[in-house]
Coordinates of C-alpha atoms and ligand atoms in Angstrom, one line a residue:
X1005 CA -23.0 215.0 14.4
X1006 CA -24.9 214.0 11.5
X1007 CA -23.4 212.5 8.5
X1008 CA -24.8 214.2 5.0
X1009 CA -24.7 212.1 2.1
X1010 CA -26.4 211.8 -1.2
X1011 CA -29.5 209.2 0.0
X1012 CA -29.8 207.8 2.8
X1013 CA -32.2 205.0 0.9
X1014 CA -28.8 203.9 -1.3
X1015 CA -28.1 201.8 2.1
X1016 CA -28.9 198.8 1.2
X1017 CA -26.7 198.7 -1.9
X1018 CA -24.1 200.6 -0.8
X1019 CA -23.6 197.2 2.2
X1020 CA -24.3 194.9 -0.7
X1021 CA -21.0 196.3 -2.3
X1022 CA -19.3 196.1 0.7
X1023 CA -19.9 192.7 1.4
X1024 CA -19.1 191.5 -2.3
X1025 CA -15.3 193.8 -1.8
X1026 CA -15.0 192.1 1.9
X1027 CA -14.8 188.9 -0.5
X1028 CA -12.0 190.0 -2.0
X1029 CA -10.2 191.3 0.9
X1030 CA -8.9 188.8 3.3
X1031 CA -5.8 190.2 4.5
X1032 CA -7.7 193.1 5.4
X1033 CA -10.3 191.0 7.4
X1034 CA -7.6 189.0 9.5
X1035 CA -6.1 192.4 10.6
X1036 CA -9.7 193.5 11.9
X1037 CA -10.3 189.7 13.6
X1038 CA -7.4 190.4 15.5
X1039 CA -8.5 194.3 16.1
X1040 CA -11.5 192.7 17.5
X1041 CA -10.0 190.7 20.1
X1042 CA -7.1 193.4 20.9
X1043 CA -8.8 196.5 20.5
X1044 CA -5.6 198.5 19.5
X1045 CA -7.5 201.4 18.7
X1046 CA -10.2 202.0 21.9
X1047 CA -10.6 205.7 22.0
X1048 CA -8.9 207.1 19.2
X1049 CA -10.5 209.3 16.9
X1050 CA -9.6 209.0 13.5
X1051 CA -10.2 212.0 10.7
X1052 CA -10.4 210.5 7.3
X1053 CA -10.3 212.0 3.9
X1054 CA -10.1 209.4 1.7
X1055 CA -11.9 208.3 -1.9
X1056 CA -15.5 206.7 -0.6
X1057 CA -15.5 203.3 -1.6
X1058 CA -16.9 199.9 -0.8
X1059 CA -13.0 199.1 -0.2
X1060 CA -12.6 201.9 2.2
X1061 CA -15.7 201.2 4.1
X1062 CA -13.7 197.6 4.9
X1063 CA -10.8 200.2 6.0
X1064 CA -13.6 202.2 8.1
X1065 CA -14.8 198.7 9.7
X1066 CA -11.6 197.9 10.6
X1067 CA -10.7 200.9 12.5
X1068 CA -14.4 200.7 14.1
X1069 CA -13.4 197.3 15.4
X1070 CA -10.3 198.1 17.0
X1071 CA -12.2 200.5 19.1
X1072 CA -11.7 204.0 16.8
X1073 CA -14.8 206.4 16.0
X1074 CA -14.5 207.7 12.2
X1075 CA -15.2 211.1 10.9
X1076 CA -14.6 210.9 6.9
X1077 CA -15.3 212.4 3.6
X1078 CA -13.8 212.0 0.2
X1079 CA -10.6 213.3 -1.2
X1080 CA -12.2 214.0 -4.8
X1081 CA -15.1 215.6 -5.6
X1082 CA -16.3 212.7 -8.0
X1083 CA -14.8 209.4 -6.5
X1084 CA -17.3 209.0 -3.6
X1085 CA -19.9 206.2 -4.3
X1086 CA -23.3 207.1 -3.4
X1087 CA -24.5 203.5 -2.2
X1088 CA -21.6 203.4 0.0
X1089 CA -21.7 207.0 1.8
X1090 CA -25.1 206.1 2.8
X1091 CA -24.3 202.5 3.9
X1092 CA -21.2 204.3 6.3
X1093 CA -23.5 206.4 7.4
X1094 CA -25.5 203.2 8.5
X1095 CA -22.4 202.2 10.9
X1096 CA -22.2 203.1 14.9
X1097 CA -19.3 205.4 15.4
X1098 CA -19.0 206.5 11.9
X1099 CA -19.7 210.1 10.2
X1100 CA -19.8 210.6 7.0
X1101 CA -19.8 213.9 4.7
X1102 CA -19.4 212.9 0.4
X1103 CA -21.4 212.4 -2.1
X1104 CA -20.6 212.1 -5.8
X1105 CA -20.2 215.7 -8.0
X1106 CA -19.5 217.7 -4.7
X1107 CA -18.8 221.5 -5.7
X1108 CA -15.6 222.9 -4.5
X1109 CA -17.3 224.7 -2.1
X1110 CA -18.8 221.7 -0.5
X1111 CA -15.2 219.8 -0.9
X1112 CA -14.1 222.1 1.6
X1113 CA -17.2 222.4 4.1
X1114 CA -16.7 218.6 4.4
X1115 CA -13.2 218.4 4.8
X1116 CA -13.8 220.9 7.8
X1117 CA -16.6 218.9 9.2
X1118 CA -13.8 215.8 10.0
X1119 CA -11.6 218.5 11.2
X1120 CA -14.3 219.7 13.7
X1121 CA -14.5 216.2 14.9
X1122 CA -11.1 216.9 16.1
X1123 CA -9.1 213.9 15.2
X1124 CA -5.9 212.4 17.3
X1125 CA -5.2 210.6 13.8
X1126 CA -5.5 211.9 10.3
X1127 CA -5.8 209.7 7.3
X1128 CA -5.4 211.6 3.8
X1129 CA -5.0 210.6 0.1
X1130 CA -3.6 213.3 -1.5
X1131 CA -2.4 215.5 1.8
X1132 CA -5.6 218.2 1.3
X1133 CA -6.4 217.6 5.0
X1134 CA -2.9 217.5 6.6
X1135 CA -2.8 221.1 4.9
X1136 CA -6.1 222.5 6.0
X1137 CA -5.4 221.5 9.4
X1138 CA -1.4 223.3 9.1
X1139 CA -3.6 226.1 7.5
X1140 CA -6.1 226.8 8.9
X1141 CA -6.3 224.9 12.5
X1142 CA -2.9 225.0 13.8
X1143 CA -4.7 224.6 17.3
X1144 CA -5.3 221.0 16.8
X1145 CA -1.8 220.0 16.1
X1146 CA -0.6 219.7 19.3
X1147 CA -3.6 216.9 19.9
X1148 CA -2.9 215.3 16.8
X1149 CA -0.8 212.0 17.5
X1150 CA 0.0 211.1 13.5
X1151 CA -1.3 211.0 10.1
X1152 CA -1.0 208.7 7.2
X1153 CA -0.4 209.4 3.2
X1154 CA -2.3 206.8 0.8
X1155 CA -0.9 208.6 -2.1
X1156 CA 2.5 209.8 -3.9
X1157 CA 0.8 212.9 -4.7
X1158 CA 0.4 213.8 -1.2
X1159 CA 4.0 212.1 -0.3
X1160 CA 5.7 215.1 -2.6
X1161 CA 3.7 217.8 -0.5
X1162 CA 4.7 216.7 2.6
X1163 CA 8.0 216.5 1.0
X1164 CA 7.6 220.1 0.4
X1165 CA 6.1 221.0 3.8
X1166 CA 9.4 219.4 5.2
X1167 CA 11.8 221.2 2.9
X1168 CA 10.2 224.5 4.4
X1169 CA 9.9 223.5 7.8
X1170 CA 6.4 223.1 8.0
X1171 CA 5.4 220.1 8.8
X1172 CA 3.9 219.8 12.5
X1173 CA 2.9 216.5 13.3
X1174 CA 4.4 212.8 12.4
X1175 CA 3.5 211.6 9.2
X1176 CA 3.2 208.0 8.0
X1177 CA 4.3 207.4 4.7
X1178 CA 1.2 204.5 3.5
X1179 CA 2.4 204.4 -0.5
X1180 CA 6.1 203.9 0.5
X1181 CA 5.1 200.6 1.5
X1182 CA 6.5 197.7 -1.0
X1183 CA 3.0 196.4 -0.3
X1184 CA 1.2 199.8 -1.5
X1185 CA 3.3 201.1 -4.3
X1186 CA 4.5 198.5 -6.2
X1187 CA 0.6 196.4 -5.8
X1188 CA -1.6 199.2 -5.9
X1189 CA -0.4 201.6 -8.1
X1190 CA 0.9 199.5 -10.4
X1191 CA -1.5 196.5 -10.5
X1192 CA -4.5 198.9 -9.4
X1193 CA -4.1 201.9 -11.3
X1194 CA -2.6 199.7 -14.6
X1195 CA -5.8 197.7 -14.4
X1196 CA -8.7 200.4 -13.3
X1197 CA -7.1 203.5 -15.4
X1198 CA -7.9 201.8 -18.6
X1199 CA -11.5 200.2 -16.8
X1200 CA -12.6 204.2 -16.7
X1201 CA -11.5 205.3 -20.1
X1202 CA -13.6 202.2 -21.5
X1203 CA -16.8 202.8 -19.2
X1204 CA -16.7 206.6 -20.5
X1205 CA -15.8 206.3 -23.8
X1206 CA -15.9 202.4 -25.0
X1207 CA -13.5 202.9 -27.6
X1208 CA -11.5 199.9 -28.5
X1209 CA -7.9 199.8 -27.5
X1210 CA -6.7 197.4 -29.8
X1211 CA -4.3 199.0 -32.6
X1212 CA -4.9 202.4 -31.1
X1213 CA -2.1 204.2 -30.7
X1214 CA -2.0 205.1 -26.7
X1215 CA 0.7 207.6 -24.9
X1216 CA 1.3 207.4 -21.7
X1217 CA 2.5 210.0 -19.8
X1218 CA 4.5 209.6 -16.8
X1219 CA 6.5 206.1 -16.0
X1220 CA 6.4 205.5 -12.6
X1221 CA 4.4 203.1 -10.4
X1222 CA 1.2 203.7 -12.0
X1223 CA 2.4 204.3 -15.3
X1224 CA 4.3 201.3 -15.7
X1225 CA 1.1 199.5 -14.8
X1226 CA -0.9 201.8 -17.5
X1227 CA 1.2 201.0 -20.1
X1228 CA 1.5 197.5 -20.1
X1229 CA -2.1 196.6 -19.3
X1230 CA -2.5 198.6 -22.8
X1231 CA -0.3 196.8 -24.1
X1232 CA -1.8 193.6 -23.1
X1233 CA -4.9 194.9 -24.9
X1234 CA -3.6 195.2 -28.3
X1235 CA -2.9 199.2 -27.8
X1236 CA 0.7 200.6 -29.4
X1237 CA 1.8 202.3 -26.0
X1238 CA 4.4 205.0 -26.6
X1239 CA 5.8 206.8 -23.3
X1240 CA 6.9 210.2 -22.3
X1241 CA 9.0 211.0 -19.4
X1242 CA 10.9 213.1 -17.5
X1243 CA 13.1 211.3 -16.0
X1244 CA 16.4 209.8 -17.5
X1245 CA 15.7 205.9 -15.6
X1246 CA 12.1 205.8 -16.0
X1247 CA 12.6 207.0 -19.9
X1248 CA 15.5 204.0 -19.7
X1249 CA 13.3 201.6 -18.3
X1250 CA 10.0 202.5 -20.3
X1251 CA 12.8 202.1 -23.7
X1252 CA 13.7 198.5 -22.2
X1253 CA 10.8 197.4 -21.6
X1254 CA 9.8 197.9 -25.2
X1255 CA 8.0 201.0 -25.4
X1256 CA 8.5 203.3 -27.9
X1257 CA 9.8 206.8 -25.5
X1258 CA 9.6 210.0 -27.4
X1259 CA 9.5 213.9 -26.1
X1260 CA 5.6 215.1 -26.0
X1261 CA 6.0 217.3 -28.5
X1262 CA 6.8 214.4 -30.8
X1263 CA 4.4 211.9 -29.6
X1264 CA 1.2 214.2 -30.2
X1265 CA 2.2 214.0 -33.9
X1266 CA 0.7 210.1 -33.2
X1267 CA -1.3 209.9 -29.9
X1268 CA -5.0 208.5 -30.5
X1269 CA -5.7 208.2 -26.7
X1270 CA -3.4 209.3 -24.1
X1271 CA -3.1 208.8 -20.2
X1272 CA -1.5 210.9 -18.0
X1273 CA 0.0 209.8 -14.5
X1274 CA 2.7 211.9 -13.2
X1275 CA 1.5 213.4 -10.4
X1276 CA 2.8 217.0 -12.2
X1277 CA 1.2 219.9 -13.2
X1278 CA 0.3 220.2 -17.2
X1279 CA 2.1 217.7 -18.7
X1280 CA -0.9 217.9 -21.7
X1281 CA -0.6 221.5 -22.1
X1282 CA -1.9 224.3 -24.6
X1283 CA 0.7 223.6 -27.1
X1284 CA 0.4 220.1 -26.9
X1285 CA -3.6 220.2 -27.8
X1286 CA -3.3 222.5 -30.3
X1287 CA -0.7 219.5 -32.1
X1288 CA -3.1 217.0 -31.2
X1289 CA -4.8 215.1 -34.2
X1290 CA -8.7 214.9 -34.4
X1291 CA -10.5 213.0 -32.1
X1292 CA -7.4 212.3 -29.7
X1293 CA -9.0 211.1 -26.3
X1294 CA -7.6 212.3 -23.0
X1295 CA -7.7 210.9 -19.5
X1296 CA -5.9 211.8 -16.3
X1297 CA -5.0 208.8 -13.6
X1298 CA -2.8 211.3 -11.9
X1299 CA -4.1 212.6 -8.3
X1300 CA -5.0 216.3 -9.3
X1301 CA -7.1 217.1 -12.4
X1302 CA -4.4 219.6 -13.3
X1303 CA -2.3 217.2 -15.2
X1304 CA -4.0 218.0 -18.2
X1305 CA -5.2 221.8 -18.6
X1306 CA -8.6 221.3 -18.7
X1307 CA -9.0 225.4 -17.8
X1308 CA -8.1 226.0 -21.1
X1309 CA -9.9 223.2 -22.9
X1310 CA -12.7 225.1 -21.4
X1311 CA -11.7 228.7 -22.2
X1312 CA -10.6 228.0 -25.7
X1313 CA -13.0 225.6 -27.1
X1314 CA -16.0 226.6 -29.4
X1315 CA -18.1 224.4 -28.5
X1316 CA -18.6 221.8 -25.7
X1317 CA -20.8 218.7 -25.7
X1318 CA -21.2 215.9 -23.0
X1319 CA -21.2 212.8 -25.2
X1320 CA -22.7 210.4 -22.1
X1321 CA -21.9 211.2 -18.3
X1322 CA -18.2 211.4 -17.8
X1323 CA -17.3 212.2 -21.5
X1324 CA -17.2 215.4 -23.1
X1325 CA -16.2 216.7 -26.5
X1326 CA -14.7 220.0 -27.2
X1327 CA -14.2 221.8 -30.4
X1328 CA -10.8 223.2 -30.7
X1329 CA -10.2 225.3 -33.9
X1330 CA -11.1 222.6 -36.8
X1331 CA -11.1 219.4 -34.7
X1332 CA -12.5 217.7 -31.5
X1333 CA -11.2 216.5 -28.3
X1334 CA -12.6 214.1 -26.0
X1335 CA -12.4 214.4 -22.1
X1336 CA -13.2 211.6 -19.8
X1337 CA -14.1 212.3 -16.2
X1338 CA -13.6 216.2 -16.0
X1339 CA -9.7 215.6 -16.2
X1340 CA -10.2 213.7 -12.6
X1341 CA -8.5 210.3 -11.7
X1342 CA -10.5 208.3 -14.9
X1343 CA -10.6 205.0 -12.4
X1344 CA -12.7 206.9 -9.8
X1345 CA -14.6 209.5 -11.6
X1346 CA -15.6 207.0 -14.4
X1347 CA -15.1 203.4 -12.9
X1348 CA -15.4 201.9 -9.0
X1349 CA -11.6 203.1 -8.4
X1350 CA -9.4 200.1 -7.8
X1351 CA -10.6 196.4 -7.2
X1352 CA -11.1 195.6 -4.2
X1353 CA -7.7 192.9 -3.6
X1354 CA -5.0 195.3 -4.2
X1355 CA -7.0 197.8 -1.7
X1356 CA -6.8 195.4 0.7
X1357 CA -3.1 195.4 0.6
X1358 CA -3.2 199.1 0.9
X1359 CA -5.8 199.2 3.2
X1360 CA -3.7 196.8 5.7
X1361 CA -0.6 199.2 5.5
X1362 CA -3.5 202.1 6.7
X1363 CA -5.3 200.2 9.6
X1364 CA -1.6 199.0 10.6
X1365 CA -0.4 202.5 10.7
X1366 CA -2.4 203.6 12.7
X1367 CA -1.5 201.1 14.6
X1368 CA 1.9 201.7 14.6
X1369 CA 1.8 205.3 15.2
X1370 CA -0.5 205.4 18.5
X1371 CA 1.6 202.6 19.8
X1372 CA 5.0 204.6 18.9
X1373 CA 3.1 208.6 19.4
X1374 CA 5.7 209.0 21.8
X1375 CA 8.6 208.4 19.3
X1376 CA 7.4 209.6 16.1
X1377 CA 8.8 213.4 15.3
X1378 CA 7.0 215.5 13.1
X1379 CA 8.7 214.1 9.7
X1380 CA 7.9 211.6 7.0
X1381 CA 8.5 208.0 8.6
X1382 CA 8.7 204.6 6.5
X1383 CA 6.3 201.7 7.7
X1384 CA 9.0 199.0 9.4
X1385 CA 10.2 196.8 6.9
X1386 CA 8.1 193.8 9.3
X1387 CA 4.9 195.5 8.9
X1388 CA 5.2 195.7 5.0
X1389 CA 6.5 191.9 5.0
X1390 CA 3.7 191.2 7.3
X1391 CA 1.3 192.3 5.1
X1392 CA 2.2 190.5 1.6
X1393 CA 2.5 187.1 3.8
X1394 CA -1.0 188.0 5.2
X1395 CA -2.0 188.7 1.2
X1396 CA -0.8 185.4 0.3
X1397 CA -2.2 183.4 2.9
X1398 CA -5.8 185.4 1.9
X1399 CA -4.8 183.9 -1.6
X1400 CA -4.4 180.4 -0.5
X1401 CA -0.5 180.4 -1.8
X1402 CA 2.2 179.2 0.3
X1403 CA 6.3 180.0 -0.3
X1404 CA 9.2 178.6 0.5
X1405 CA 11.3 179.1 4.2
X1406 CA 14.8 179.7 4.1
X1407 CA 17.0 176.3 5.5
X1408 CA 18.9 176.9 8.7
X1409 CA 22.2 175.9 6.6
X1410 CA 21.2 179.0 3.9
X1411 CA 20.4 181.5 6.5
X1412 CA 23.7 180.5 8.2
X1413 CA 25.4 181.1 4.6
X1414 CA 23.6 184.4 3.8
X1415 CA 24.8 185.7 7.2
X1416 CA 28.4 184.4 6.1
X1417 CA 31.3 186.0 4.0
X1418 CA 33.7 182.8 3.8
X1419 CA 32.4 180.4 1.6
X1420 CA 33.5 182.0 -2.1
X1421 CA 34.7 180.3 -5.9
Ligands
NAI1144 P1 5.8 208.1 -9.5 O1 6.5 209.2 -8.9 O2 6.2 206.7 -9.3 O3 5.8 208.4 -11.1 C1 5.5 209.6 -11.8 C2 6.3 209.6 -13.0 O4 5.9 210.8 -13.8 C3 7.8 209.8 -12.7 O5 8.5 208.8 -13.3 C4 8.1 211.2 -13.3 O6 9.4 211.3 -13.8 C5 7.1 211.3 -14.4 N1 6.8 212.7 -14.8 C6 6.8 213.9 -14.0 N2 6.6 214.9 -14.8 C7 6.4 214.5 -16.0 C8 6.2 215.1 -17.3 N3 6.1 216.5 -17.4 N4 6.2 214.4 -18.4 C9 6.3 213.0 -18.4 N5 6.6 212.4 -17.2 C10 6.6 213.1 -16.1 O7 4.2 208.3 -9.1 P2 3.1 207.3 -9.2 O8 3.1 206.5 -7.9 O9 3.1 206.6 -10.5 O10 1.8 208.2 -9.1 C11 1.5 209.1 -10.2 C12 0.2 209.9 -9.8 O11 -0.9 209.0 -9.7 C13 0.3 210.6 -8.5 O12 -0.5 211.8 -8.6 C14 -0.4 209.7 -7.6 O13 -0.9 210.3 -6.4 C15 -1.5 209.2 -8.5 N6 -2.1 207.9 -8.1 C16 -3.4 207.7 -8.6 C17 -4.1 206.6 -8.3 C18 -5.4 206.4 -8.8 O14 -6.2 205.6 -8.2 N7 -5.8 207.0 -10.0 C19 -3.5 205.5 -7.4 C20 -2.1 205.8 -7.0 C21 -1.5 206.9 -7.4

């Protein structure tokens, strides 16, 4: 199979990039060292539809190393770096189908390109391969060994697939990890949300007032990075403990309705389905700024930005301006995840974190195939421990070990006031 990719001639950049992220991502390198020598992976063929970054081209290596062959495309039709698609493509064992600004249309040819490659192991970020496969090529199932979710997003579908009894194959649940969730949605997605919406737009965060939309992992992150940068961060939710949480942690928490009376820039992460709606642009004051961090670019309805507007202008690449009755709104990135449309995506340390949980998943589930039901199964509480002692040691930082006298009293209900 040949891979397709943007240019082939962006090569030599795209393995400069990768180099400079191997850098950064130890933990990930000592798991393919010891893939090297063990080979945990001869033979299996691993269907990936992931973001294509110099980060998960360290993910790609390391499967390659412990004996996989790689079929992958992106999971976002603007998150695929050019440079790096055409360095994969470089790489014995690998295909590759992405390239940056794919149509819908292509989206999908590629996505059924890894499926032709027939995988025994499916890795997806967001769950749009898991359900072309249950859709469309029910035939493979019974070959398929496992599959791994990168993303909450694609954790709530398979949720749903469960709830209706459709799930076929064993899923492993990557972002439940400690070591996934709580680093890289929080600490990546804080850091490279706000990263896109100053490469698009450059606008100053300082004293801006900055709504974020959607306290969870990633939100939580958002919202205190812009805090950090000088931005007043008010917070909407849904949810009574993340509203509670969002409150204590000083944030001003109001209903959208209310906080479009003040937003300047606002961020949405929820994962949910227009939670900037209609009613809630046509409140907005001139000039407000939206971006979207979420997985799908449905969190903001950008289809009726651009069936209500009177005019649209792209600003720069990746920032557009719509006229909406007497006032503008900006747009970065189409309404797709801001850090990958407009920036490099997450930096390359907390991927490697993430990245570990993927490469030891797939471990996990060839070694355990014969175990796994078709379901949603946790990572083991070892492998998730495992991998923020491997982080550390990448980081040069060493902890404390428990005495045997207080593992002997931890284990022990006598000793009281
Ligand atoms: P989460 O489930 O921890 O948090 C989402 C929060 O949004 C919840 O607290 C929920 O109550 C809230 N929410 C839902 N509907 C809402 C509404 N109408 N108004 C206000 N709040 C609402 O999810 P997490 O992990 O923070 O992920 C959020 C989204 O970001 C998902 O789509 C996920 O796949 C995506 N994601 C994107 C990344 C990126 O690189 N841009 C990286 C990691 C996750």
């Amino acid at each position: 199979m040949a891979s397709q990719v943007k240019d082939p001639a962006l090569a030599a950049q795209g393995h400069r990039n990768i180099e400079w992220a191997e850098k950064q991502m130890g933990a990930l390198l000592s798991v393919q060292e010891r893939f090297v020598k063990e080979k945990p992976l001869t033979g299996v063929k691993v269907g990936m539809a992931l973001h294509v970054t110099k980060e998960t081209a360290v993910l790609v290596k390391t499967l390659i190393a412990g004996g996989a062959q790689v079929s992958i495309t992106g999971c976002n039709p603007l998150s695929t770096q050019d440079d790096v698609a055409a360095a994969l493509a470089e790489i014995d064992g690998v295909d590759v189908y992405a390239h940056k600004g794919e149509t819908k249309e292509e989206y999908y040819d590629f996505l059924n390109r890894v499926i032709a490659f027939e995988p025994d192991v499916t890795i997806d970020d967001g769950c749009d391969l898991v359900y072309e496969i249950h859709q469309n090529h029910p035939e493979l199932i019974p070959g398929i060994t496992c599959g791994c979710e990168e993303t909450t997003t694609g954790i709530i579908r398979l949720q749903a697939m469960v709830a209706d009894g459709a799930l076929k194959y064993p899923m492993l649940a990557v972002n439940d990890s400690k070591t996934k969730h709580l680093m890289d949605n929080y600490y990546g997605t804080g850091q490279s949300t706000l990263d896109g919406v100053i490469r698009a737009s450059n606008v100053l965060l300082a004293g801006k007032v900055l709504v974020v939309v959607g306290y969870g992992s990633c939100g939580k992150g958002v919202a205190n990075r812009a805090r950090g940068l000088g931005a007043k961060v008010i917070v909407t939710e849904v949810d009574a403990f993340c509203g509670l949480q969002a409150t204590m942690d000083g944030f001003l928490v109001m209903p959208m309705a209310e906080a479009v009376k003040h937003g300047e820039v606002y961020i949405t992460v929820t994962g949910n389905k227009h939670v900037i709606a209609s009613k809630h642009m046509k409140e907005m004051k001139d000039g407000a700024l939206l971006a979207n961090s979420g997985h799908f670019d449905n969190e903001i309805d950008v289809n009726w930005l651009n069936d209500n507007n009177t005019g649209k202008r792209e600003i720069r690449p990746f920032f557009d301006e719509y006229t909406i009755g007497d006032k503008v709104i900006y747009l970065c990135g189409e309404g797709r995840l801001v850090n990958l449309a407009a920036a490099e995506g997450h930096p390359s340390t907390v991927m490697a974190m993430s990245f570990c949980n993927q490469a030891l998943a797939v471990e996990y589930g060839v070694k355990h195939k014969n175990e796994l039901t078709p379901d949603i199964h946790q990572l083991p509480a070892e492998i998730d421990d495992g991998i923020a002692a491997l982080q550390l040691e990448a980081m040069g930082i060493d902890i404390d070990e428990l005495t045997p006298e207080q593992i002997a009293y931890l284990a022990s209900w006598n000793e009281g006031t």
